[in-house]
Amino acid sequence: MIKAGQIEKGTALLIKGQPFLCIEREFVNPGKGSAFVRLKLKSPATGQTLSETMKSQDNAEDISIEDRDFQYLYNDGENFSFMNTENYEQIEVPMKSFPDYEYLMKEGESYRVTMWEDQVLDIQIPSKVVYVVTETEDAVRGDTVQGVTKDAVLETGLKIRVPGFIKQGEKVRVNTETKEYIERVNS
Amino acid sequence: MYRAIRSFFDERGYLEVFTPTLSPSLIPEPTIKSFETEFINPFEERMKLYMIPSPEIFMKEMIANGSGSIYQISNCFRNSEQLGDVHNPEFSMLEYYSVGMDEVDSIKLTKELLNAIPSENENLRKPFLVTTMRDIFLEKTKIDLDEVQDEKEIRKAAESLGIHVPGNESWDDTFNRIFINNVECDISKDVPVVITDYPKQIECLAKDYTDRPYKKRWEMYIDGVEVANCYDEETDKGKIKGYYVKEYEKMEKERKGTDDVIPAVDMAFADLEMKKSSGVAIGLDRLLMTSLSLTEIRPLLSFPLSDMLTQDN
C-alpha cells in the first residue's frame, strides 16, 4: 500500500484487480480543501485510460514491477512477439495495447519491457531513435531550400515529413513521441 | 504586471500596506500546513513564529482599526503542498480589501483589474462567466447540491458517479472529490469563470446567506486554473469566534501525534471591530502564468524550490 500522494508517473497500481500504469499525475489543492491528486491511468491490457481523483492521504494498492530486456521478433497483425534474451522464452503482447508501436520498433532490436508477474505493462522506446529512410522522392532541383519538406517512409513503415535534402537510404533521427524528424545522421 | 497592479489600486485610493511575514499566531485553517520557526530572545523565553499563509490576519486588523481600503503584494508560505506545476511553497499573493463593498462589487473590481494589467492572453480581457456552485454542479454532474446537504446524501451522490468514498469522510472532502473529479477539470478555459455561492459546509470567514445553505464567497478560474478567492467578510464577532474555536479544535484533533505544526491562534482576533468589506486574494504567480499563456509557474520563478531540492541530491 502507498499513499495516493506518493504515486508518480510510471507507478503501477492494482485497481479492482486490474493492473494500471500512471501516465499523468497532477496535485490539486482546492481552496479551503484537503490535498488531492488527479491521476490518469492506463490499462496495458486494453489500452483503456481511466481518470481517478484521490485524496493525497488515501491508500492505493501498488504492485511491484520489474524491467526486463526483450528482443522484438515480429508482429502477426494482432500480437507483437518478443523473446527473453536470457532464457529464449517467447511472449506475445496484443498490438492494440500499444498503438503505433509497430511503426516504432525495429525487428531484432532489444527493448526494455516493464512487467508485473507475466503481464507486460509497458514497452520502453527511447525518445530519439535513428531509422533508415526506405522511401522518399528525390528533391526537385531548386526545392532544396530550407523549410521545404516532403513525405518519407522509414524502415519500420513509419511515415514522417523530412527536409527536401534527405535521400533514400540515408539515416534520420526521429522523436518517437511526436514522430517528427530531428536531424540527418551521417555514416 | 506588478507596476500595473500598484497603479490600478493607487488610482482608486487604496493604500498599499506592508505587514509581517512572521507572525506569532495564525488564523486556524485545518487544510493549510504552516512553516514554523523560533525567535530567540536573549535571556527570555523563546517565541514560536509562523510564516504567514496569507496576510489576511494583519490586513483585517488594519481594516478594523479604520485603515479604509487597502492592498498588499506579499510572499506567502504554505507547507506540505506537493511541488506541482502550479504550486511552490513560497508564492506571491495580491490581497485587496474594499471597505463598504461586497463580493459582487469585488467581481466588478477584479474584472477592471484584469483589463488593466498587461496580458498576452486574450482570455483575461473577456467578460467573466459568473455561475453559482449549485448551477455548475448541476450542469456537470446532474447533482443538486440543495438535495445533498448531509454526509450520507453526498456520499450516495458521489458513488452514483462512480467515485469511491472511504468511510466516515466529512461532507467537504466528499464534495471536493466530486468537484475535482467532475467539475473543476471541465471548467471553461475560454473565459475567466467565477464560481459564486460556496457551500456553507466549507468553513471560512465569509458571510452566510440567510435563505440558502451557501456562503458569500467566490473563486475565479482562468484557463481552468484557480487564481482568486473572495469573501464578503464576516463581521459578526460571535461567528468569527465560533469559527476560531471549531477550526482550531479540528486542526488539533487532526494533527495531534503527527509531524504537522499546530500554529498558535489569538482569540483576540474575534474581538476586532471588523468593518463591512470584501477581500480578494489572487495568486500572482498563477495570474502572471495565465497572462503569458503558460501552464506552469516554474519558468516564472527564478529559484523554484523543486530545482533547489534536486541540486542537493
Short mmCIF file of C-alpha atoms in Angstrom, two decimals:
data_model
loop_
_atom_site.label_atom_id
_atom_site.label_comp_id
_atom_site.label_asym_id
_atom_site.label_seq_id
_atom_site.Cartn_x
_atom_site.Cartn_y
_atom_site.Cartn_z
CA MET A 1 0.00 0.00 0.00
CA ILE A 2 1.13 3.52 -0.70
CA LYS A 3 -0.44 6.92 -0.17
CA ALA A 4 -2.02 8.41 -3.27
CA GLY A 5 0.28 11.41 -2.85
CA GLN A 6 3.27 9.13 -3.48
CA ILE A 7 2.04 7.96 -6.86
CA GLU A 8 4.21 9.15 -9.74
CA LYS A 9 4.24 8.81 -13.48
CA GLY A 10 5.17 5.18 -14.06
CA THR A 11 3.80 3.84 -10.75
CA ALA A 12 1.86 0.61 -11.25
CA LEU A 13 -1.38 0.18 -9.32
CA LEU A 14 -3.92 -2.55 -8.90
CA ILE A 15 -7.46 -1.23 -9.27
CA LYS A 16 -10.32 -3.71 -8.87
CA GLY A 17 -7.84 -6.48 -9.61
CA GLN A 18 -6.58 -4.91 -12.84
CA PRO A 19 -3.08 -3.50 -13.27
CA PHE A 20 -2.88 0.14 -14.29
CA LEU A 21 0.09 2.35 -15.03
CA CYS A 22 0.03 6.01 -14.01
CA ILE A 23 0.66 8.14 -17.11
CA GLU A 24 -0.18 11.56 -15.70
CA ARG A 25 -0.30 12.98 -12.19
CA GLU A 26 -1.37 16.41 -11.02
CA PHE A 27 -1.65 17.79 -7.50
CA VAL A 28 -4.79 19.74 -6.70
CA ASN A 29 -5.38 21.78 -3.57
CA PRO A 30 -8.90 23.14 -3.74
CA GLY A 31 -9.30 26.44 -1.89
CA LYS A 32 -10.07 25.58 1.76
CA GLY A 33 -9.85 21.89 0.97
CA SER A 34 -7.65 18.86 1.54
CA ALA A 35 -4.83 17.94 -0.85
CA PHE A 36 -5.86 15.77 -3.76
CA VAL A 37 -4.14 14.09 -6.69
CA ARG A 38 -5.70 13.74 -10.09
CA LEU A 39 -4.39 10.69 -11.90
CA LYS A 40 -4.60 9.43 -15.44
CA LEU A 41 -4.13 5.70 -15.53
CA LYS A 42 -3.73 3.32 -18.42
CA SER A 43 -4.60 -0.32 -18.55
CA PRO A 44 -1.93 -2.10 -20.58
CA ALA A 45 -4.30 -4.99 -21.20
CA THR A 46 -6.93 -2.95 -23.00
CA GLY A 47 -5.23 0.37 -23.70
CA GLN A 48 -8.17 1.95 -21.86
CA THR A 49 -7.42 5.09 -19.83
CA LEU A 50 -9.03 5.98 -16.55
CA SER A 51 -9.20 9.23 -14.61
CA GLU A 52 -9.06 8.87 -10.87
CA THR A 53 -9.16 11.55 -8.18
CA MET A 54 -7.86 10.61 -4.77
CA LYS A 55 -7.05 12.42 -1.55
CA SER A 56 -3.28 12.50 -1.04
CA GLN A 57 -3.83 10.58 2.19
CA ASP A 58 -5.94 7.84 0.58
CA ASN A 59 -4.36 4.41 0.30
CA ALA A 60 -3.65 2.89 -3.08
CA GLU A 61 -2.55 -0.64 -3.86
CA ASP A 62 0.76 -0.52 -5.67
CA ILE A 63 2.30 -3.55 -7.34
CA SER A 64 5.94 -4.27 -7.79
CA ILE A 65 7.06 -4.16 -11.36
CA GLU A 66 10.25 -5.23 -12.99
CA ASP A 67 12.11 -4.15 -16.12
CA ARG A 68 13.43 -6.90 -18.37
CA ASP A 69 15.13 -6.85 -21.75
CA PHE A 70 13.32 -8.49 -24.63
CA GLN A 71 14.18 -8.80 -28.28
CA TYR A 72 11.37 -7.79 -30.63
CA LEU A 73 10.89 -10.54 -33.21
CA TYR A 74 7.88 -9.69 -35.39
CA ASN A 75 4.15 -8.99 -35.34
CA ASP A 76 1.39 -11.03 -36.93
CA GLY A 77 -1.10 -8.19 -37.18
CA GLU A 78 -2.58 -8.94 -33.74
CA ASN A 79 0.31 -9.58 -31.41
CA PHE A 80 3.89 -8.50 -31.02
CA SER A 81 6.25 -11.40 -30.38
CA PHE A 82 9.18 -10.85 -28.06
CA MET A 83 11.93 -13.13 -26.85
CA ASN A 84 13.59 -13.03 -23.46
CA THR A 85 17.28 -12.79 -24.35
CA GLU A 86 18.32 -14.70 -21.25
CA ASN A 87 16.17 -17.82 -21.40
CA TYR A 88 14.86 -17.61 -25.02
CA GLU A 89 11.30 -17.71 -23.73
CA GLN A 90 8.82 -16.03 -26.07
CA ILE A 91 5.93 -13.79 -25.11
CA GLU A 92 3.11 -12.19 -27.05
CA VAL A 93 1.71 -8.73 -26.45
CA PRO A 94 -1.57 -7.54 -28.01
CA MET A 95 -0.79 -4.82 -30.55
CA LYS A 96 -3.88 -2.80 -29.64
CA SER A 97 -2.37 -2.12 -26.19
CA PHE A 98 0.48 -0.23 -27.83
CA PRO A 99 -0.88 1.61 -30.83
CA ASP A 100 1.71 2.78 -33.37
CA TYR A 101 4.49 0.75 -31.74
CA GLU A 102 4.63 -1.44 -34.88
CA TYR A 103 5.98 1.63 -36.69
CA LEU A 104 8.47 2.50 -33.95
CA MET A 105 10.07 -0.83 -33.01
CA LYS A 106 12.68 -2.48 -35.20
CA GLU A 107 12.66 -6.23 -35.62
CA GLY A 108 15.64 -7.83 -33.94
CA GLU A 109 16.19 -4.87 -31.62
CA SER A 110 16.14 -5.18 -27.80
CA TYR A 111 13.63 -3.23 -25.76
CA ARG A 112 13.20 -2.75 -22.04
CA VAL A 113 9.83 -4.13 -21.05
CA THR A 114 8.07 -3.31 -17.77
CA MET A 115 6.41 -6.41 -16.36
CA TRP A 116 4.12 -7.31 -13.49
CA GLU A 117 4.23 -11.05 -12.96
CA ASP A 118 3.67 -12.35 -16.50
CA GLN A 119 1.92 -9.29 -17.81
CA VAL A 120 3.56 -6.62 -19.96
CA LEU A 121 2.69 -3.16 -18.64
CA ASP A 122 4.95 -1.03 -20.78
CA ILE A 123 7.42 -1.23 -23.63
CA GLN A 124 10.06 1.47 -23.38
CA ILE A 125 11.11 3.07 -26.63
CA PRO A 126 13.96 5.61 -26.45
CA SER A 127 12.72 9.15 -27.05
CA LYS A 128 15.08 9.56 -30.02
CA VAL A 129 15.76 6.75 -32.47
CA VAL A 130 17.74 6.56 -35.73
CA TYR A 131 15.90 4.99 -38.68
CA VAL A 132 16.84 4.33 -42.31
CA VAL A 133 14.75 6.15 -44.91
CA THR A 134 13.45 3.45 -47.24
CA GLU A 135 11.25 5.53 -49.50
CA THR A 136 11.32 9.17 -50.46
CA GLU A 137 11.31 11.04 -53.72
CA ASP A 138 14.42 12.85 -54.83
CA ALA A 139 14.13 16.54 -54.31
CA VAL A 140 13.23 18.54 -57.36
CA ARG A 141 16.03 20.90 -58.27
CA GLY A 142 15.50 24.21 -56.55
CA ASP A 143 13.40 22.60 -53.80
CA THR A 144 16.41 22.01 -51.61
CA VAL A 145 15.98 25.39 -49.96
CA GLN A 146 15.47 25.31 -46.23
CA GLY A 147 11.98 24.79 -44.90
CA VAL A 148 10.68 22.62 -47.73
CA THR A 149 9.62 19.17 -46.52
CA LYS A 150 8.43 16.01 -48.24
CA ASP A 151 6.99 12.60 -47.31
CA ALA A 152 9.29 9.75 -46.35
CA VAL A 153 8.76 6.17 -45.24
CA LEU A 154 11.18 4.70 -42.72
CA GLU A 155 12.41 1.11 -42.35
CA THR A 156 9.67 0.36 -39.81
CA GLY A 157 6.94 1.69 -42.09
CA LEU A 158 6.62 4.95 -40.13
CA LYS A 159 5.62 7.87 -42.35
CA ILE A 160 7.08 11.25 -41.47
CA ARG A 161 7.93 14.59 -43.09
CA VAL A 162 11.62 15.18 -43.79
CA PRO A 163 13.54 18.10 -45.30
CA GLY A 164 14.00 18.16 -49.07
CA PHE A 165 17.70 17.25 -48.92
CA ILE A 166 17.17 13.81 -47.34
CA LYS A 167 17.80 10.94 -49.78
CA GLN A 168 16.58 7.34 -49.83
CA GLY A 169 18.94 5.11 -47.81
CA GLU A 170 20.07 7.88 -45.51
CA LYS A 171 19.59 7.76 -41.74
CA VAL A 172 17.50 10.21 -39.76
CA ARG A 173 16.99 10.76 -36.04
CA VAL A 174 13.29 10.87 -35.06
CA ASN A 175 11.46 11.97 -31.92
CA THR A 176 9.41 8.87 -31.14
CA GLU A 177 6.84 10.77 -29.06
CA THR A 178 5.91 13.36 -31.66
CA LYS A 179 7.03 11.20 -34.61
CA GLU A 180 8.88 14.17 -36.01
CA TYR A 181 12.20 14.44 -37.85
CA ILE A 182 15.05 15.83 -35.73
CA GLU A 183 18.21 15.60 -37.86
CA ARG A 184 20.14 13.70 -40.50
CA VAL A 185 22.66 11.17 -39.18
CA ASN A 186 25.86 10.75 -41.17
CA SER A 187 27.59 7.42 -41.78
CA MET B 1 2.44 43.46 -14.07
CA TYR B 2 3.36 44.40 -10.50
CA ARG B 3 3.64 48.06 -11.54
CA ALA B 4 0.26 47.96 -13.31
CA ILE B 5 -1.37 46.44 -10.23
CA ARG B 6 0.06 49.14 -7.97
CA SER B 7 -1.08 51.95 -10.31
CA PHE B 8 -4.53 50.37 -10.54
CA PHE B 9 -5.08 50.44 -6.78
CA ASP B 10 -3.25 53.74 -6.20
CA GLU B 11 -5.57 55.45 -8.71
CA ARG B 12 -8.58 54.11 -6.82
CA GLY B 13 -7.36 55.40 -3.47
CA TYR B 14 -6.38 52.04 -1.95
CA LEU B 15 -3.48 52.30 0.47
CA GLU B 16 -0.59 49.91 -0.12
CA VAL B 17 0.39 48.21 3.12
CA PHE B 18 3.28 46.04 4.24
CA THR B 19 2.57 43.58 7.03
CA PRO B 20 4.84 40.99 8.69
CA THR B 21 5.80 37.68 7.12
CA LEU B 22 6.44 36.17 10.55
CA SER B 23 3.52 36.05 12.93
CA PRO B 24 3.14 34.75 16.50
CA SER B 25 -0.32 33.43 15.61
CA LEU B 26 -2.32 32.45 12.55
CA ILE B 27 -5.97 32.08 11.62
CA PRO B 28 -6.83 28.40 12.24
CA GLU B 29 -7.13 26.69 8.86
CA PRO B 30 -7.05 22.90 9.07
CA THR B 31 -6.33 22.50 5.34
CA ILE B 32 -3.27 24.74 5.33
CA LYS B 33 0.00 23.48 6.81
CA SER B 34 2.41 26.02 8.26
CA PHE B 35 6.11 26.71 8.45
CA GLU B 36 7.23 27.25 12.00
CA THR B 37 10.34 28.98 13.28
CA GLU B 38 11.54 30.45 16.55
CA PHE B 39 12.53 33.87 17.77
CA ILE B 40 15.44 33.56 20.15
CA ASN B 41 15.05 36.39 22.59
CA PRO B 42 18.29 36.55 24.63
CA PHE B 43 17.69 35.82 28.30
CA GLU B 44 13.96 35.41 27.72
CA GLU B 45 11.77 32.55 26.73
CA ARG B 46 11.89 31.62 23.07
CA MET B 47 8.90 32.51 20.98
CA LYS B 48 7.34 30.41 18.21
CA LEU B 49 6.69 32.28 14.98
CA TYR B 50 4.90 31.17 11.84
CA MET B 51 5.37 32.15 8.21
CA ILE B 52 2.09 33.60 7.02
CA PRO B 53 -0.01 31.59 4.54
CA SER B 54 -1.71 34.90 3.66
CA PRO B 55 -1.54 38.44 5.11
CA GLU B 56 -5.26 38.26 5.98
CA ILE B 57 -4.77 38.32 9.76
CA PHE B 58 -2.89 41.64 9.68
CA MET B 59 -4.87 43.28 6.92
CA LYS B 60 -8.15 42.64 8.70
CA GLU B 61 -6.78 44.18 11.87
CA MET B 62 -5.90 47.27 9.85
CA ILE B 63 -9.43 47.41 8.37
CA ALA B 64 -10.91 47.09 11.86
CA ASN B 65 -8.69 49.94 13.00
CA GLY B 66 -10.02 52.22 10.26
CA SER B 67 -7.41 51.99 7.52
CA GLY B 68 -10.02 52.14 4.75
CA SER B 69 -9.47 50.10 1.56
CA ILE B 70 -6.00 48.54 1.37
CA TYR B 71 -3.93 46.24 -0.81
CA GLN B 72 -0.72 44.31 -0.48
CA ILE B 73 1.61 42.22 -2.59
CA SER B 74 3.49 39.81 -0.35
CA ASN B 75 5.22 36.47 -0.24
CA CYS B 76 3.20 33.77 1.43
CA PHE B 77 4.10 30.29 2.59
CA ARG B 78 2.24 27.01 2.62
CA ASN B 79 3.87 23.84 3.84
CA SER B 80 3.31 20.24 2.76
CA GLU B 81 1.80 21.12 -0.60
CA GLN B 82 3.34 18.89 -3.18
CA LEU B 83 5.51 20.59 -5.77
CA GLY B 84 3.37 20.64 -8.87
CA ASP B 85 3.00 22.75 -11.99
CA VAL B 86 1.11 25.46 -10.14
CA HIS B 87 2.44 25.04 -6.60
CA ASN B 88 5.54 26.39 -4.88
CA PRO B 89 5.71 26.55 -1.06
CA GLU B 90 6.64 30.23 -1.27
CA PHE B 91 4.48 32.23 -3.61
CA SER B 92 3.39 35.75 -4.38
CA MET B 93 -0.05 36.89 -3.27
CA LEU B 94 -2.04 40.00 -4.02
CA GLU B 95 -4.72 40.76 -1.44
CA TYR B 96 -7.10 43.69 -1.59
CA TYR B 97 -9.85 44.66 0.81
CA SER B 98 -12.55 47.07 -0.26
CA VAL B 99 -14.32 48.71 2.66
CA GLY B 100 -18.09 49.12 2.29
CA MET B 101 -18.22 46.73 -0.65
CA ASP B 102 -19.49 43.17 -1.00
CA GLU B 103 -18.37 40.16 -3.04
CA VAL B 104 -20.43 41.22 -6.05
CA ASP B 105 -18.63 44.59 -6.15
CA SER B 106 -15.37 42.67 -5.97
CA ILE B 107 -16.20 40.79 -9.18
CA LYS B 108 -16.53 44.12 -10.99
CA LEU B 109 -13.31 45.46 -9.46
CA THR B 110 -11.43 42.28 -10.36
CA LYS B 111 -12.70 42.50 -13.95
CA GLU B 112 -11.32 46.04 -14.15
CA LEU B 113 -8.02 44.85 -12.69
CA LEU B 114 -7.66 42.13 -15.33
CA ASN B 115 -8.33 44.73 -18.02
CA ALA B 116 -5.62 46.98 -16.57
CA ILE B 117 -2.73 44.53 -16.38
CA PRO B 118 -0.54 43.61 -19.35
CA SER B 119 -1.56 40.30 -20.91
CA GLU B 120 -0.68 38.29 -23.97
CA ASN B 121 -3.65 36.06 -23.24
CA GLU B 122 -6.90 37.37 -24.77
CA ASN B 123 -8.90 35.33 -22.27
CA LEU B 124 -8.08 37.76 -19.48
CA ARG B 125 -9.93 40.51 -21.36
CA LYS B 126 -13.10 38.57 -21.98
CA PRO B 127 -16.28 39.05 -19.96
CA PHE B 128 -16.43 36.74 -16.94
CA LEU B 129 -18.70 33.75 -16.89
CA VAL B 130 -20.36 34.00 -13.47
CA THR B 131 -22.16 30.92 -12.18
CA THR B 132 -23.21 29.65 -8.78
CA MET B 133 -21.64 26.47 -7.42
CA ARG B 134 -25.10 24.89 -7.40
CA ASP B 135 -25.65 25.64 -11.11
CA ILE B 136 -22.24 24.43 -12.30
CA PHE B 137 -22.59 21.28 -10.18
CA LEU B 138 -26.00 20.62 -11.67
CA GLU B 139 -24.66 21.18 -15.18
CA LYS B 140 -21.59 18.93 -14.86
CA THR B 141 -22.87 16.20 -12.55
CA LYS B 142 -26.71 16.44 -12.55
CA ILE B 143 -26.44 16.60 -8.76
CA ASP B 144 -28.44 19.28 -6.98
CA LEU B 145 -26.36 20.42 -4.00
CA ASP B 146 -29.54 21.63 -2.27
CA GLU B 147 -30.57 17.98 -2.01
CA VAL B 148 -27.32 16.51 -0.70
CA GLN B 149 -26.82 18.52 2.44
CA ASP B 150 -25.58 15.77 4.75
CA GLU B 151 -22.66 13.32 4.57
CA LYS B 152 -24.82 10.35 3.71
CA GLU B 153 -26.57 12.07 0.83
CA ILE B 154 -23.44 13.49 -0.78
CA ARG B 155 -21.66 10.15 -0.42
CA LYS B 156 -24.52 8.47 -2.27
CA ALA B 157 -24.30 11.13 -4.99
CA ALA B 158 -20.52 10.58 -5.33
CA GLU B 159 -20.97 6.84 -5.58
CA SER B 160 -23.60 7.30 -8.28
CA LEU B 161 -20.83 8.96 -10.31
CA GLY B 162 -18.51 6.01 -9.74
CA ILE B 163 -16.38 7.83 -7.16
CA HIS B 164 -15.20 5.70 -4.28
CA VAL B 165 -15.60 7.42 -0.88
CA PRO B 166 -13.89 5.94 2.18
CA GLY B 167 -15.98 5.55 5.33
CA ASN B 168 -16.73 8.47 7.68
CA GLU B 169 -15.49 11.14 5.32
CA SER B 170 -16.51 14.72 6.02
CA TRP B 171 -19.03 16.49 3.77
CA ASP B 172 -16.47 18.94 2.39
CA ASP B 173 -13.95 16.21 1.49
CA THR B 174 -16.58 14.27 -0.45
CA PHE B 175 -17.76 17.50 -2.05
CA ASN B 176 -14.19 18.27 -3.15
CA ARG B 177 -13.76 14.76 -4.52
CA ILE B 178 -16.73 15.31 -6.84
CA PHE B 179 -15.75 18.89 -7.58
CA ILE B 180 -12.22 17.94 -8.65
CA ASN B 181 -13.23 14.80 -10.50
CA ASN B 182 -16.26 16.07 -12.42
CA VAL B 183 -16.46 19.85 -12.23
CA GLU B 184 -13.10 21.58 -11.90
CA CYS B 185 -11.45 19.67 -14.74
CA ASP B 186 -14.30 20.67 -17.03
CA ILE B 187 -14.41 24.40 -16.26
CA SER B 188 -14.33 26.54 -19.40
CA LYS B 189 -10.82 27.50 -20.46
CA ASP B 190 -12.09 30.16 -22.89
CA VAL B 191 -13.14 32.85 -20.44
CA PRO B 192 -12.46 33.65 -16.77
CA VAL B 193 -15.01 31.68 -14.73
CA VAL B 194 -16.27 32.97 -11.40
CA ILE B 195 -17.97 30.37 -9.23
CA THR B 196 -20.06 32.02 -6.51
CA ASP B 197 -22.02 30.76 -3.51
CA TYR B 198 -19.74 28.14 -1.97
CA PRO B 199 -21.34 25.52 0.27
CA LYS B 200 -21.64 26.57 3.90
CA GLN B 201 -20.13 23.22 4.96
CA ILE B 202 -16.75 24.53 3.78
CA GLU B 203 -15.92 26.66 6.81
CA CYS B 204 -14.40 30.06 6.17
CA LEU B 205 -14.71 33.68 7.26
CA ALA B 206 -17.24 34.61 4.57
CA LYS B 207 -20.80 35.67 5.41
CA ASP B 208 -23.62 33.15 5.19
CA TYR B 209 -26.69 33.66 3.06
CA THR B 210 -29.69 33.70 5.34
CA ASP B 211 -32.02 31.97 2.88
CA ARG B 212 -29.84 29.16 1.46
CA PRO B 213 -27.04 26.84 2.62
CA TYR B 214 -24.24 28.76 0.94
CA LYS B 215 -21.64 31.39 1.73
CA LYS B 216 -20.90 34.73 0.08
CA ARG B 217 -17.66 33.53 -1.37
CA TRP B 218 -16.39 33.11 -4.92
CA GLU B 219 -13.38 31.69 -6.66
CA MET B 220 -12.11 32.59 -10.10
CA TYR B 221 -10.57 30.24 -12.66
CA ILE B 222 -8.55 31.41 -15.65
CA ASP B 223 -7.64 28.80 -18.27
CA GLY B 224 -9.07 26.27 -15.82
CA VAL B 225 -6.60 27.24 -13.05
CA GLU B 226 -7.83 28.60 -9.72
CA VAL B 227 -6.35 32.09 -9.30
CA ALA B 228 -8.55 34.06 -6.92
CA ASN B 229 -10.71 33.68 -3.83
CA CYS B 230 -13.10 36.30 -2.46
CA TYR B 231 -15.36 36.78 0.56
CA ASP B 232 -17.96 39.13 1.75
CA GLU B 233 -16.05 39.31 5.03
CA GLU B 234 -17.68 38.04 8.20
CA THR B 235 -18.14 40.90 10.70
CA ASP B 236 -20.16 39.10 13.38
CA LYS B 237 -17.88 38.62 16.39
CA GLY B 238 -19.81 35.60 17.61
CA LYS B 239 -19.45 33.85 14.28
CA ILE B 240 -15.74 34.67 13.99
CA LYS B 241 -15.22 33.32 17.48
CA GLY B 242 -17.23 30.20 16.62
CA TYR B 243 -15.09 29.65 13.52
CA TYR B 244 -11.89 30.03 15.55
CA VAL B 245 -12.95 27.56 18.23
CA LYS B 246 -14.31 24.96 15.81
CA GLU B 247 -11.47 25.09 13.30
CA TYR B 248 -8.77 25.10 15.98
CA GLU B 249 -10.30 22.01 17.57
CA LYS B 250 -10.49 20.31 14.20
CA MET B 251 -6.86 21.16 13.46
CA GLU B 252 -5.72 19.96 16.86
CA LYS B 253 -7.59 16.70 16.50
CA GLU B 254 -6.21 16.01 13.03
CA ARG B 255 -2.63 16.97 13.76
CA LYS B 256 -2.04 15.67 17.26
CA GLY B 257 0.59 12.97 17.14
CA THR B 258 1.65 13.87 13.58
CA ASP B 259 4.58 15.98 12.36
CA ASP B 260 2.24 18.78 11.36
CA VAL B 261 2.61 22.07 13.17
CA ILE B 262 -0.37 23.26 15.20
CA PRO B 263 0.06 27.03 14.97
CA ALA B 264 -1.00 29.23 17.87
CA VAL B 265 -4.15 31.26 17.44
CA ASP B 266 -5.04 34.54 19.07
CA MET B 267 -8.68 34.66 20.14
CA ALA B 268 -8.46 38.47 20.37
CA PHE B 269 -8.86 38.43 16.58
CA ALA B 270 -12.54 37.69 17.13
CA ASP B 271 -12.94 40.88 19.17
CA LEU B 272 -11.89 43.19 16.34
CA GLU B 273 -14.50 45.63 15.08
CA MET B 274 -14.39 44.17 11.58
CA LYS B 275 -15.87 46.59 9.05
CA LYS B 276 -18.23 45.68 6.22
CA SER B 277 -15.78 44.80 3.44
CA SER B 278 -14.89 42.37 0.71
CA GLY B 279 -11.43 40.83 0.39
CA VAL B 280 -9.88 39.17 -2.65
CA ALA B 281 -6.71 37.08 -2.71
CA ILE B 282 -5.01 36.40 -6.05
CA GLY B 283 -2.12 34.02 -6.61
CA LEU B 284 0.13 36.34 -8.59
CA ASP B 285 2.44 33.67 -9.98
CA ARG B 286 -0.60 31.95 -11.42
CA LEU B 287 -2.05 35.20 -12.77
CA LEU B 288 1.28 36.03 -14.43
CA MET B 289 1.42 32.49 -15.78
CA THR B 290 -2.02 32.72 -17.40
CA SER B 291 -1.30 36.22 -18.74
CA LEU B 292 1.61 34.68 -20.66
CA SER B 293 -0.50 31.65 -21.71
CA LEU B 294 1.80 29.31 -19.79
CA THR B 295 0.60 26.22 -17.95
CA GLU B 296 3.18 26.06 -15.18
CA ILE B 297 4.72 28.62 -12.83
CA ARG B 298 8.28 27.23 -12.91
CA PRO B 299 9.52 29.41 -15.79
CA LEU B 300 8.42 32.49 -13.82
CA LEU B 301 10.26 31.62 -10.63
CA SER B 302 13.95 32.39 -10.61
CA PHE B 303 14.53 29.79 -7.93
CA PRO B 304 11.75 27.20 -7.79
CA LEU B 305 12.09 25.07 -4.67
CA SER B 306 11.88 21.90 -6.74
CA ASP B 307 15.15 22.89 -8.50
CA MET B 308 16.91 23.70 -5.24
CA LEU B 309 15.90 20.28 -3.87
CA THR B 310 17.33 18.48 -6.91
CA GLN B 311 20.61 20.34 -6.61
CA ASP B 312 21.09 18.96 -3.12
CA ASN B 313 20.74 15.35 -4.20
#
